[in-house]
PDB file of C-alpha atoms in Angstrom:
ATOM      1  CA  UNK A   1      10.869 -43.436 -48.419  1.00 44.00           C
ATOM      2  CA  UNK A   2       7.658 -41.632 -51.371  1.00 44.00           C
ATOM      3  CA  UNK A   3       9.337 -44.106 -53.908  1.00 46.00           C
ATOM      4  CA  UNK A   4       8.511 -46.924 -51.343  1.00 45.00           C
ATOM      5  CA  UNK A   5       5.139 -46.044 -50.909  1.00 44.00           C
ATOM      6  CA  UNK A   6       4.057 -45.559 -54.092  1.00 46.00           C
ATOM      7  CA  UNK A   7       5.137 -49.081 -55.402  1.00 47.00           C
ATOM      8  CA  UNK A   8       2.709 -50.042 -52.779  1.00 53.00           C
ATOM      9  CA  UNK A   9      -0.426 -48.775 -54.022  1.00 57.00           C
ATOM     10  CA  UNK A  10      -2.169 -51.413 -55.418  1.00 78.00           C
ATOM     11  CA  UNK A  11      -2.961 -52.731 -58.148  1.00 86.00           C
ATOM     12  CA  UNK A  12      -5.581 -54.754 -59.399  1.00 89.00           C
ATOM     13  CA  UNK A  13      -6.247 -56.164 -62.989  1.00 91.00           C
ATOM     14  CA  UNK A  14      -9.497 -59.129 -63.764  1.00 94.00           C
ATOM     15  CA  UNK A  15     -10.393 -61.174 -66.492  1.00 97.00           C
ATOM     16  CA  UNK A  16     -14.297 -61.506 -67.473  1.00 97.00           C
ATOM     17  CA  UNK A  17     -16.557 -62.092 -70.036  1.00 96.00           C
ATOM     18  CA  UNK A  18     -18.370 -62.721 -71.968  1.00 97.00           C
ATOM     19  CA  UNK A  19     -18.435 -59.907 -73.261  1.00 97.00           C
ATOM     20  CA  UNK A  20     -19.318 -60.002 -76.923  1.00 95.00           C
ATOM     21  CA  UNK A  21     -18.160 -56.817 -78.572  1.00 93.00           C
ATOM     22  CA  UNK A  22     -13.778 -55.759 -78.854  1.00 95.00           C
ATOM     23  CA  UNK A  23     -14.695 -52.686 -76.737  1.00 96.00           C
ATOM     24  CA  UNK A  24     -12.050 -51.218 -75.115  1.00 97.00           C
ATOM     25  CA  UNK A  25     -11.467 -48.111 -73.646  1.00 96.00           C
ATOM     26  CA  UNK A  26      -9.812 -45.750 -70.406  1.00 97.00           C
ATOM     27  CA  UNK A  27      -9.707 -43.607 -67.866  1.00 95.00           C
ATOM     28  CA  UNK A  28      -7.693 -42.436 -64.971  1.00 92.00           C
ATOM     29  CA  UNK A  29      -6.873 -45.076 -63.402  1.00 92.00           C
ATOM     30  CA  UNK A  30      -8.711 -48.024 -65.276  1.00 96.00           C
ATOM     31  CA  UNK A  31      -8.068 -49.665 -68.583  1.00 97.00           C
ATOM     32  CA  UNK A  32     -10.576 -52.148 -69.906  1.00 98.00           C
ATOM     33  CA  UNK A  33      -8.809 -54.543 -72.531  1.00 97.00           C
ATOM     34  CA  UNK A  34      -9.711 -57.274 -74.985  1.00 98.00           C
ATOM     35  CA  UNK A  35      -8.004 -59.979 -74.118  1.00 97.00           C
ATOM     36  CA  UNK A  36      -5.637 -61.171 -77.253  1.00 97.00           C
ATOM     37  CA  UNK A  37      -7.451 -64.880 -77.913  1.00 97.00           C
ATOM     38  CA  UNK A  38     -10.345 -63.064 -78.266  1.00 97.00           C
ATOM     39  CA  UNK A  39     -11.738 -63.208 -81.482  1.00 97.00           C
ATOM     40  CA  UNK A  40     -10.597 -67.929 -81.358  1.00 97.00           C
ATOM     41  CA  UNK A  41     -13.062 -67.278 -77.986  1.00 97.00           C
ATOM     42  CA  UNK A  42     -15.615 -65.598 -80.388  1.00 97.00           C
ATOM     43  CA  UNK A  43     -15.643 -67.911 -82.761  1.00 97.00           C
ATOM     44  CA  UNK A  44     -16.144 -70.634 -79.800  1.00 97.00           C
ATOM     45  CA  UNK A  45     -18.902 -69.040 -78.378  1.00 97.00           C
ATOM     46  CA  UNK A  46     -20.979 -68.059 -80.981  1.00 96.00           C
ATOM     47  CA  UNK A  47     -20.844 -71.657 -81.888  1.00 97.00           C
ATOM     48  CA  UNK A  48     -22.975 -72.921 -79.214  1.00 96.00           C
ATOM     49  CA  UNK A  49     -25.076 -70.116 -79.009  1.00 97.00           C
ATOM     50  CA  UNK A  50     -28.768 -70.781 -79.553  1.00 97.00           C
ATOM     51  CA  UNK A  51     -30.012 -69.088 -81.928  1.00 97.00           C
ATOM     52  CA  UNK A  52     -32.331 -67.123 -80.329  1.00 95.00           C
ATOM     53  CA  UNK A  53     -29.411 -65.389 -78.950  1.00 96.00           C
ATOM     54  CA  UNK A  54     -28.818 -66.740 -75.456  1.00 97.00           C
ATOM     55  CA  UNK A  55     -25.935 -69.281 -74.317  1.00 97.00           C
ATOM     56  CA  UNK A  56     -27.475 -71.919 -72.176  1.00 96.00           C
ATOM     57  CA  UNK A  57     -25.718 -73.778 -70.210  1.00 95.00           C
ATOM     58  CA  UNK A  58     -24.363 -77.806 -71.226  1.00 94.00           C
ATOM     59  CA  UNK A  59     -25.548 -81.325 -70.346  1.00 93.00           C
ATOM     60  CA  UNK A  60     -24.222 -82.393 -67.729  1.00 92.00           C
ATOM     61  CA  UNK A  61     -24.603 -86.124 -67.175  1.00 91.00           C
ATOM     62  CA  UNK A  62     -23.383 -88.616 -63.758  1.00 89.00           C
ATOM     63  CA  UNK A  63     -21.045 -91.885 -64.707  1.00 85.00           C
ATOM     64  CA  UNK A  64     -20.132 -94.438 -62.867  1.00 83.00           C
ATOM     65  CA  UNK A  65     -16.600 -94.325 -61.023  1.00 77.00           C
ATOM     66  CA  UNK A  66     -14.065 -97.223 -61.106  1.00 73.00           C
ATOM     67  CA  UNK A  67     -12.365 -96.725 -58.023  1.00 71.00           C
ATOM     68  CA  UNK A  68      -9.517 -99.324 -58.669  1.00 70.00           C
ATOM     69  CA  UNK A  69      -7.986 -96.917 -61.524  1.00 69.00           C
ATOM     70  CA  UNK A  70     -10.023 -93.874 -61.550  1.00 65.00           C
ATOM     71  CA  UNK A  71     -11.483 -94.179 -64.618  1.00 65.00           C
ATOM     72  CA  UNK A  72     -14.780 -93.459 -65.737  1.00 61.00           C
ATOM     73  CA  UNK A  73     -16.647 -97.016 -67.119  1.00 72.00           C
ATOM     74  CA  UNK A  74     -19.971 -95.744 -67.923  1.00 82.00           C
ATOM     75  CA  UNK A  75     -22.637 -93.292 -68.313  1.00 84.00           C
ATOM     76  CA  UNK A  76     -25.686 -93.784 -66.294  1.00 89.00           C
ATOM     77  CA  UNK A  77     -29.161 -93.804 -67.827  1.00 90.00           C
ATOM     78  CA  UNK A  78     -31.087 -90.853 -68.098  1.00 92.00           C
ATOM     79  CA  UNK A  79     -28.496 -89.272 -66.198  1.00 90.00           C
ATOM     80  CA  UNK A  80     -28.054 -86.040 -68.434  1.00 93.00           C
ATOM     81  CA  UNK A  81     -29.644 -82.838 -67.772  1.00 93.00           C
ATOM     82  CA  UNK A  82     -29.045 -78.522 -68.077  1.00 93.00           C
ATOM     83  CA  UNK A  83     -25.578 -77.445 -65.385  1.00 94.00           C
ATOM     84  CA  UNK A  84     -27.128 -75.300 -62.570  1.00 94.00           C
ATOM     85  CA  UNK A  85     -23.454 -73.478 -62.677  1.00 95.00           C
ATOM     86  CA  UNK A  86     -21.507 -73.034 -66.033  1.00 95.00           C
ATOM     87  CA  UNK A  87     -18.129 -71.311 -67.015  1.00 95.00           C
ATOM     88  CA  UNK A  88     -17.808 -68.761 -70.116  1.00 96.00           C
ATOM     89  CA  UNK A  89     -14.620 -68.326 -71.236  1.00 97.00           C
ATOM     90  CA  UNK A  90     -13.332 -64.379 -70.505  1.00 97.00           C
ATOM     91  CA  UNK A  91     -13.155 -61.827 -73.424  1.00 98.00           C
ATOM     92  CA  UNK A  92     -11.525 -58.924 -71.673  1.00 98.00           C
ATOM     93  CA  UNK A  93      -9.809 -57.245 -68.756  1.00 96.00           C
ATOM     94  CA  UNK A  94     -10.138 -55.139 -66.557  1.00 97.00           C
ATOM     95  CA  UNK A  95      -6.698 -52.710 -64.461  1.00 96.00           C
ATOM     96  CA  UNK A  96      -7.934 -51.235 -61.708  1.00 95.00           C
ATOM     97  CA  UNK A  97      -4.866 -48.668 -60.265  1.00 92.00           C
ATOM     98  CA  UNK A  98      -5.672 -47.276 -56.976  1.00 89.00           C
ATOM     99  CA  UNK A  99      -8.492 -49.700 -56.128  1.00 90.00           C
ATOM    100  CA  UNK A 100     -11.581 -48.694 -53.512  1.00 88.00           C
ATOM    101  CA  UNK A 101     -12.425 -52.199 -52.446  1.00 81.00           C
ATOM    102  CA  UNK A 102      -9.287 -54.605 -51.783  1.00 74.00           C
ATOM    103  CA  UNK A 103     -11.395 -57.250 -49.974  1.00 74.00           C
ATOM    104  CA  UNK A 104     -14.156 -58.951 -51.663  1.00 83.00           C
ATOM    105  CA  UNK A 105     -14.425 -59.196 -55.359  1.00 83.00           C
ATOM    106  CA  UNK A 106     -18.060 -59.214 -55.742  1.00 87.00           C
ATOM    107  CA  UNK A 107     -18.341 -55.571 -53.975  1.00 87.00           C
ATOM    108  CA  UNK A 108     -15.053 -54.504 -55.759  1.00 93.00           C
ATOM    109  CA  UNK A 109     -14.363 -51.678 -58.314  1.00 95.00           C
ATOM    110  CA  UNK A 110     -13.876 -54.335 -60.898  1.00 96.00           C
ATOM    111  CA  UNK A 111     -17.814 -55.599 -60.536  1.00 96.00           C
ATOM    112  CA  UNK A 112     -19.018 -52.317 -60.212  1.00 97.00           C
ATOM    113  CA  UNK A 113     -17.560 -51.764 -64.534  1.00 98.00           C
ATOM    114  CA  UNK A 114     -17.930 -55.466 -65.137  1.00 97.00           C
ATOM    115  CA  UNK A 115     -21.750 -55.432 -64.540  1.00 98.00           C
ATOM    116  CA  UNK A 116     -22.099 -51.672 -66.096  1.00 98.00           C
ATOM    117  CA  UNK A 117     -20.789 -53.206 -69.019  1.00 98.00           C
ATOM    118  CA  UNK A 118     -23.356 -55.603 -68.490  1.00 97.00           C
ATOM    119  CA  UNK A 119     -25.923 -53.210 -68.315  1.00 98.00           C
ATOM    120  CA  UNK A 120     -24.826 -50.845 -71.637  1.00 98.00           C
ATOM    121  CA  UNK A 121     -24.416 -54.041 -73.506  1.00 97.00           C
ATOM    122  CA  UNK A 122     -27.360 -55.663 -72.287  1.00 96.00           C
ATOM    123  CA  UNK A 123     -25.710 -59.250 -70.809  1.00 97.00           C
ATOM    124  CA  UNK A 124     -24.713 -60.155 -67.778  1.00 97.00           C
ATOM    125  CA  UNK A 125     -20.948 -60.413 -67.228  1.00 97.00           C
ATOM    126  CA  UNK A 126     -18.309 -62.334 -64.985  1.00 96.00           C
ATOM    127  CA  UNK A 127     -15.028 -62.643 -63.402  1.00 96.00           C
ATOM    128  CA  UNK A 128     -13.758 -65.587 -65.321  1.00 95.00           C
ATOM    129  CA  UNK A 129     -13.248 -67.768 -62.375  1.00 93.00           C
ATOM    130  CA  UNK A 130     -16.615 -66.902 -61.364  1.00 94.00           C
ATOM    131  CA  UNK A 131     -19.989 -69.490 -62.633  1.00 94.00           C
ATOM    132  CA  UNK A 132     -23.312 -68.032 -64.304  1.00 95.00           C
ATOM    133  CA  UNK A 133     -26.284 -69.334 -63.460  1.00 93.00           C
ATOM    134  CA  UNK A 134     -29.218 -69.996 -66.162  1.00 92.00           C
ATOM    135  CA  UNK A 135     -29.266 -68.874 -70.074  1.00 94.00           C
ATOM    136  CA  UNK A 136     -26.707 -65.875 -70.562  1.00 96.00           C
ATOM    137  CA  UNK A 137     -27.415 -63.526 -73.524  1.00 96.00           C
ATOM    138  CA  UNK A 138     -24.939 -63.351 -75.866  1.00 96.00           C
ATOM    139  CA  UNK A 139     -26.724 -60.967 -78.944  1.00 95.00           C
ATOM    140  CA  UNK A 140     -28.212 -57.984 -76.655  1.00 94.00           C
ATOM    141  CA  UNK A 141     -31.185 -57.809 -74.751  1.00 92.00           C
ATOM    142  CA  UNK A 142     -31.492 -54.822 -74.779  1.00 93.00           C
ATOM    143  CA  UNK A 143     -31.925 -51.276 -76.452  1.00 91.00           C
ATOM    144  CA  UNK A 144     -29.638 -49.610 -75.949  1.00 95.00           C
ATOM    145  CA  UNK A 145     -27.994 -47.500 -78.859  1.00 96.00           C
ATOM    146  CA  UNK A 146     -24.606 -46.941 -77.664  1.00 96.00           C
ATOM    147  CA  UNK A 147     -21.364 -45.530 -78.932  1.00 96.00           C
ATOM    148  CA  UNK A 148     -18.070 -46.954 -76.944  1.00 96.00           C
ATOM    149  CA  UNK A 149     -16.371 -43.569 -76.183  1.00 96.00           C
ATOM    150  CA  UNK A 150     -20.611 -42.147 -74.727  1.00 97.00           C
ATOM    151  CA  UNK A 151     -20.178 -45.862 -72.619  1.00 98.00           C
ATOM    152  CA  UNK A 152     -16.317 -45.067 -71.538  1.00 97.00           C
ATOM    153  CA  UNK A 153     -18.067 -41.530 -70.540  1.00 98.00           C
ATOM    154  CA  UNK A 154     -20.566 -42.964 -68.750  1.00 98.00           C
ATOM    155  CA  UNK A 155     -18.499 -45.682 -66.791  1.00 98.00           C
ATOM    156  CA  UNK A 156     -15.890 -43.126 -65.512  1.00 98.00           C
ATOM    157  CA  UNK A 157     -19.173 -41.398 -64.496  1.00 98.00           C
ATOM    158  CA  UNK A 158     -20.355 -43.993 -62.904  1.00 98.00           C
ATOM    159  CA  UNK A 159     -17.731 -45.318 -61.033  1.00 97.00           C
ATOM    160  CA  UNK A 160     -16.020 -42.062 -60.059  1.00 97.00           C
ATOM    161  CA  UNK A 161     -19.783 -41.115 -58.029  1.00 97.00           C
ATOM    162  CA  UNK A 162     -19.740 -44.229 -56.293  1.00 97.00           C
ATOM    163  CA  UNK A 163     -16.447 -43.875 -55.271  1.00 96.00           C
ATOM    164  CA  UNK A 164     -18.143 -40.768 -53.329  1.00 96.00           C
ATOM    165  CA  UNK A 165     -20.428 -43.827 -51.193  1.00 96.00           C
ATOM    166  CA  UNK A 166     -20.119 -45.398 -48.225  1.00 94.00           C
ATOM    167  CA  UNK A 167     -19.650 -49.057 -48.556  1.00 94.00           C
ATOM    168  CA  UNK A 168     -22.978 -50.073 -47.980  1.00 95.00           C
ATOM    169  CA  UNK A 169     -24.307 -48.340 -50.580  1.00 97.00           C
ATOM    170  CA  UNK A 170     -21.871 -49.275 -52.854  1.00 96.00           C
ATOM    171  CA  UNK A 171     -22.451 -52.547 -52.288  1.00 96.00           C
ATOM    172  CA  UNK A 172     -26.302 -51.676 -52.880  1.00 97.00           C
ATOM    173  CA  UNK A 173     -25.548 -49.878 -56.115  1.00 98.00           C
ATOM    174  CA  UNK A 174     -23.782 -53.071 -57.317  1.00 97.00           C
ATOM    175  CA  UNK A 175     -26.547 -55.075 -56.498  1.00 97.00           C
ATOM    176  CA  UNK A 176     -28.604 -53.431 -58.606  1.00 98.00           C
ATOM    177  CA  UNK A 177     -27.246 -52.825 -61.397  1.00 98.00           C
ATOM    178  CA  UNK A 178     -26.134 -56.794 -61.842  1.00 97.00           C
ATOM    179  CA  UNK A 179     -29.863 -57.754 -60.711  1.00 97.00           C
ATOM    180  CA  UNK A 180     -31.147 -55.736 -63.383  1.00 97.00           C
ATOM    181  CA  UNK A 181     -28.461 -57.180 -65.948  1.00 96.00           C
ATOM    182  CA  UNK A 182     -30.076 -60.980 -64.572  1.00 94.00           C
ATOM    183  CA  UNK A 183     -33.443 -59.687 -65.164  1.00 92.00           C
ATOM    184  CA  UNK A 184     -33.384 -59.208 -69.006  1.00 83.00           C
ATOM    185  CA  UNK A 185     -32.886 -62.602 -69.476  1.00 87.00           C
ATOM    186  CA  UNK A 186     -35.150 -64.154 -67.616  1.00 90.00           C
ATOM    187  CA  UNK A 187     -38.243 -65.498 -69.687  1.00 88.00           C
ATOM    188  CA  UNK A 188     -40.705 -66.122 -67.576  1.00 90.00           C
ATOM    189  CA  UNK A 189     -43.390 -62.513 -67.373  1.00 91.00           C
ATOM    190  CA  UNK A 190     -44.054 -62.580 -63.973  1.00 93.00           C
ATOM    191  CA  UNK A 191     -40.875 -64.149 -62.583  1.00 94.00           C
ATOM    192  CA  UNK A 192     -39.124 -60.526 -64.902  1.00 93.00           C
ATOM    193  CA  UNK A 193     -41.783 -57.917 -63.780  1.00 94.00           C
ATOM    194  CA  UNK A 194     -41.098 -59.469 -59.890  1.00 95.00           C
ATOM    195  CA  UNK A 195     -37.559 -59.367 -59.804  1.00 96.00           C
ATOM    196  CA  UNK A 196     -37.851 -55.213 -61.324  1.00 96.00           C
ATOM    197  CA  UNK A 197     -39.969 -54.309 -59.161  1.00 96.00           C
ATOM    198  CA  UNK A 198     -37.270 -55.111 -56.063  1.00 97.00           C
ATOM    199  CA  UNK A 199     -34.874 -53.144 -58.311  1.00 97.00           C
ATOM    200  CA  UNK A 200     -36.826 -50.455 -58.444  1.00 97.00           C
ATOM    201  CA  UNK A 201     -37.586 -50.896 -54.279  1.00 96.00           C
ATOM    202  CA  UNK A 202     -33.419 -50.838 -53.967  1.00 97.00           C
ATOM    203  CA  UNK A 203     -33.037 -47.790 -56.022  1.00 97.00           C
ATOM    204  CA  UNK A 204     -35.730 -46.238 -53.528  1.00 96.00           C
ATOM    205  CA  UNK A 205     -33.486 -47.212 -50.972  1.00 95.00           C
ATOM    206  CA  UNK A 206     -30.347 -46.407 -52.469  1.00 97.00           C
ATOM    207  CA  UNK A 207     -32.169 -42.022 -53.266  1.00 96.00           C
ATOM    208  CA  UNK A 208     -33.660 -42.596 -49.468  1.00 94.00           C
ATOM    209  CA  UNK A 209     -30.453 -42.473 -47.937  1.00 94.00           C
ATOM    210  CA  UNK A 210     -28.790 -39.599 -49.628  1.00 94.00           C
ATOM    211  CA  UNK A 211     -31.581 -37.390 -49.730  1.00 90.00           C
ATOM    212  CA  UNK A 212     -33.809 -35.904 -47.134  1.00 83.00           C
ATOM    213  CA  UNK A 213     -36.115 -37.981 -46.310  1.00 76.00           C
ATOM    214  CA  UNK A 214     -40.027 -36.661 -47.095  1.00 75.00           C
ATOM    215  CA  UNK A 215     -41.960 -35.257 -45.491  1.00 67.00           C
ATOM    216  CA  UNK A 216     -45.006 -38.139 -45.117  1.00 76.00           C
ATOM    217  CA  UNK A 217     -44.242 -42.075 -45.786  1.00 84.00           C
ATOM    218  CA  UNK A 218     -43.950 -42.679 -49.942  1.00 88.00           C
ATOM    219  CA  UNK A 219     -45.872 -45.984 -50.698  1.00 87.00           C
ATOM    220  CA  UNK A 220     -45.312 -48.149 -52.733  1.00 86.00           C
ATOM    221  CA  UNK A 221     -48.321 -46.795 -54.933  1.00 85.00           C
ATOM    222  CA  UNK A 222     -46.739 -43.356 -54.720  1.00 93.00           C
ATOM    223  CA  UNK A 223     -42.689 -43.954 -55.508  1.00 94.00           C
ATOM    224  CA  UNK A 224     -42.759 -44.576 -58.796  1.00 96.00           C
ATOM    225  CA  UNK A 225     -44.225 -41.254 -59.463  1.00 96.00           C
ATOM    226  CA  UNK A 226     -41.912 -39.596 -56.953  1.00 95.00           C
ATOM    227  CA  UNK A 227     -39.168 -40.711 -58.658  1.00 96.00           C
ATOM    228  CA  UNK A 228     -40.162 -40.021 -61.802  1.00 97.00           C
ATOM    229  CA  UNK A 229     -41.259 -36.510 -61.021  1.00 96.00           C
ATOM    230  CA  UNK A 230     -37.707 -35.848 -59.137  1.00 96.00           C
ATOM    231  CA  UNK A 231     -35.706 -36.819 -61.875  1.00 96.00           C
ATOM    232  CA  UNK A 232     -38.010 -35.347 -64.289  1.00 97.00           C
ATOM    233  CA  UNK A 233     -38.599 -39.153 -66.100  1.00 97.00           C
ATOM    234  CA  UNK A 234     -41.541 -38.658 -68.398  1.00 95.00           C
ATOM    235  CA  UNK A 235     -44.194 -41.437 -67.698  1.00 94.00           C
ATOM    236  CA  UNK A 236     -48.312 -42.435 -68.629  1.00 93.00           C
ATOM    237  CA  UNK A 237     -50.262 -42.119 -65.392  1.00 93.00           C
ATOM    238  CA  UNK A 238     -52.352 -44.736 -66.639  1.00 93.00           C
ATOM    239  CA  UNK A 239     -49.546 -47.557 -67.070  1.00 93.00           C
ATOM    240  CA  UNK A 240     -48.078 -46.305 -63.237  1.00 95.00           C
ATOM    241  CA  UNK A 241     -51.250 -47.370 -61.924  1.00 94.00           C
ATOM    242  CA  UNK A 242     -51.730 -50.661 -63.805  1.00 93.00           C
ATOM    243  CA  UNK A 243     -47.940 -51.367 -62.650  1.00 94.00           C
ATOM    244  CA  UNK A 244     -48.952 -50.679 -58.872  1.00 94.00           C
ATOM    245  CA  UNK A 245     -52.017 -53.070 -59.700  1.00 93.00           C
ATOM    246  CA  UNK A 246     -49.717 -56.040 -60.864  1.00 92.00           C
ATOM    247  CA  UNK A 247     -47.741 -55.384 -57.929  1.00 94.00           C
ATOM    248  CA  UNK A 248     -50.188 -55.801 -55.552  1.00 94.00           C
ATOM    249  CA  UNK A 249     -51.903 -58.579 -56.631  1.00 93.00           C
ATOM    250  CA  UNK A 250     -48.609 -60.764 -57.722  1.00 94.00           C
ATOM    251  CA  UNK A 251     -47.165 -59.936 -53.673  1.00 94.00           C
ATOM    252  CA  UNK A 252     -50.247 -60.255 -52.238  1.00 94.00           C
ATOM    253  CA  UNK A 253     -52.411 -62.503 -53.885  1.00 94.00           C
ATOM    254  CA  UNK A 254     -49.621 -64.759 -56.206  1.00 93.00           C
ATOM    255  CA  UNK A 255     -51.482 -63.936 -59.488  1.00 92.00           C
ATOM    256  CA  UNK A 256     -50.929 -62.536 -62.343  1.00 90.00           C
ATOM    257  CA  UNK A 257     -52.732 -60.785 -64.874  1.00 82.00           C
ATOM    258  CA  UNK A 258     -55.640 -62.238 -62.895  1.00 84.00           C
ATOM    259  CA  UNK A 259     -54.809 -65.580 -63.069  1.00 87.00           C
ATOM    260  CA  UNK A 260     -53.200 -68.170 -61.434  1.00 88.00           C
ATOM    261  CA  UNK A 261     -49.022 -67.993 -61.908  1.00 86.00           C
ATOM    262  CA  UNK A 262     -47.591 -69.527 -65.017  1.00 80.00           C
ATOM    263  CA  UNK A 263     -51.225 -69.033 -66.666  1.00 80.00           C
ATOM    264  CA  UNK A 264     -51.889 -65.227 -67.813  1.00 76.00           C
ATOM    265  CA  UNK A 265     -49.873 -62.616 -69.946  1.00 76.00           C
ATOM    266  CA  UNK A 266     -50.104 -59.196 -69.612  1.00 75.00           C
ATOM    267  CA  UNK A 267     -51.318 -56.860 -72.329  1.00 69.00           C
ATOM    268  CA  UNK A 268     -48.624 -54.321 -71.511  1.00 71.00           C
ATOM    269  CA  UNK A 269     -45.395 -56.054 -70.786  1.00 85.00           C
ATOM    270  CA  UNK A 270     -44.859 -54.385 -66.997  1.00 90.00           C
ATOM    271  CA  UNK A 271     -41.435 -56.448 -66.485  1.00 90.00           C
ATOM    272  CA  UNK A 272     -39.947 -54.611 -69.810  1.00 92.00           C
ATOM    273  CA  UNK A 273     -41.209 -51.492 -68.996  1.00 93.00           C
ATOM    274  CA  UNK A 274     -40.532 -51.705 -65.449  1.00 95.00           C
ATOM    275  CA  UNK A 275     -36.095 -52.547 -66.790  1.00 95.00           C
ATOM    276  CA  UNK A 276     -37.334 -49.410 -69.414  1.00 96.00           C
ATOM    277  CA  UNK A 277     -37.583 -47.809 -66.425  1.00 97.00           C
ATOM    278  CA  UNK A 278     -34.868 -49.079 -64.326  1.00 97.00           C
ATOM    279  CA  UNK A 279     -31.992 -48.296 -66.405  1.00 97.00           C
ATOM    280  CA  UNK A 280     -33.238 -44.463 -66.855  1.00 98.00           C
ATOM    281  CA  UNK A 281     -33.416 -44.564 -62.402  1.00 98.00           C
ATOM    282  CA  UNK A 282     -30.006 -45.289 -62.639  1.00 98.00           C
ATOM    283  CA  UNK A 283     -27.930 -43.158 -64.639  1.00 97.00           C
ATOM    284  CA  UNK A 284     -30.589 -40.564 -62.999  1.00 97.00           C
ATOM    285  CA  UNK A 285     -29.759 -41.871 -59.234  1.00 97.00           C
ATOM    286  CA  UNK A 286     -25.544 -41.620 -60.298  1.00 97.00           C
ATOM    287  CA  UNK A 287     -26.409 -38.355 -61.935  1.00 97.00           C
ATOM    288  CA  UNK A 288     -25.920 -38.969 -65.506  1.00 97.00           C
ATOM    289  CA  UNK A 289     -28.408 -36.742 -66.819  1.00 96.00           C
ATOM    290  CA  UNK A 290     -29.110 -37.468 -70.922  1.00 96.00           C
ATOM    291  CA  UNK A 291     -31.537 -37.268 -72.779  1.00 96.00           C
ATOM    292  CA  UNK A 292     -32.169 -41.091 -73.174  1.00 97.00           C
ATOM    293  CA  UNK A 293     -32.846 -40.726 -68.687  1.00 96.00           C
ATOM    294  CA  UNK A 294     -35.752 -38.074 -69.341  1.00 96.00           C
ATOM    295  CA  UNK A 295     -37.554 -40.161 -72.158  1.00 94.00           C
ATOM    296  CA  UNK A 296     -40.250 -41.834 -71.288  1.00 93.00           C
ATOM    297  CA  UNK A 297     -39.956 -46.249 -70.782  1.00 94.00           C
ATOM    298  CA  UNK A 298     -43.587 -46.944 -71.994  1.00 87.00           C
ATOM    299  CA  UNK A 299     -42.306 -47.023 -75.144  1.00 81.00           C
ATOM    300  CA  UNK A 300     -41.015 -50.041 -77.231  1.00 81.00           C
ATOM    301  CA  UNK A 301     -38.062 -49.984 -80.066  1.00 85.00           C
ATOM    302  CA  UNK A 302     -34.720 -48.657 -79.917  1.00 92.00           C
ATOM    303  CA  UNK A 303     -33.293 -45.625 -77.571  1.00 93.00           C
ATOM    304  CA  UNK A 304     -29.987 -43.509 -78.499  1.00 96.00           C
ATOM    305  CA  UNK A 305     -28.237 -43.702 -75.213  1.00 97.00           C
ATOM    306  CA  UNK A 306     -26.857 -40.252 -75.858  1.00 96.00           C
ATOM    307  CA  UNK A 307     -24.001 -38.334 -74.309  1.00 95.00           C
ATOM    308  CA  UNK A 308     -23.916 -36.477 -70.915  1.00 94.00           C
ATOM    309  CA  UNK A 309     -22.898 -33.079 -71.344  1.00 87.00           C
ATOM    310  CA  UNK A 310     -22.696 -31.163 -67.570  1.00 75.00           C
TER     311      UNK A 310
END
């Protein structure tokens, strides 16, 4: 009877992509591995990737259709346009034994692991059956230098922490990590900043559910300072003030860099700075308190993502 019960415990397996390196790893109950056709898939993706390192939506067109013989007749003139959504071939698969969530793939154990890989390796990843919207980074678009063994250690830690959360917080954490991988691909500075600030607010929301409320309400102007002080993250106070000013100007006046949206450029790359802060906050929120999570986030250049030794 015990043997039959063991056989009924679910095991899930999902293909995903496109992760442009042969990363593999495993920990208790989870296996991440490359697909056998990884080399051929990589060649297909690389030959179609733009010189800037992004895979762009393919062109689609409208065709006249003959209902009598069910064959296309000819392409409609001037109907070509970039596809709204598109597929990329899978490069890897993930196996999870005894997953916590089985009902909704987008907030499942596999979703957390897939988006965490995208977070670490600077790309956007998705299930094989799902489609992408907008450009997808093939060349990594973050500044993290990370070893494969450190990556699997972080994912194991993140997953273990995530399984302790209630379902609503699990969904919020997956959403935070996924949106961060999307925000790093946005070209417009003010749009990137806007999404990264929403991610910052979402992180503060999860923090607020996990910790006793502070004696006073923490407004937007103080949230960055509060989170950095709480988690011991270095910061530049003048930059924080400038970011808060830019946030108020954008959200309340629909302006950017003191001018019309799309016509001004910030000198401090606020969106990228916020993205770097959110990377450190995601680590800190999950309790992965390595050296990387404490370093200042206003400096540009590569950052070493080191192993957290508890």
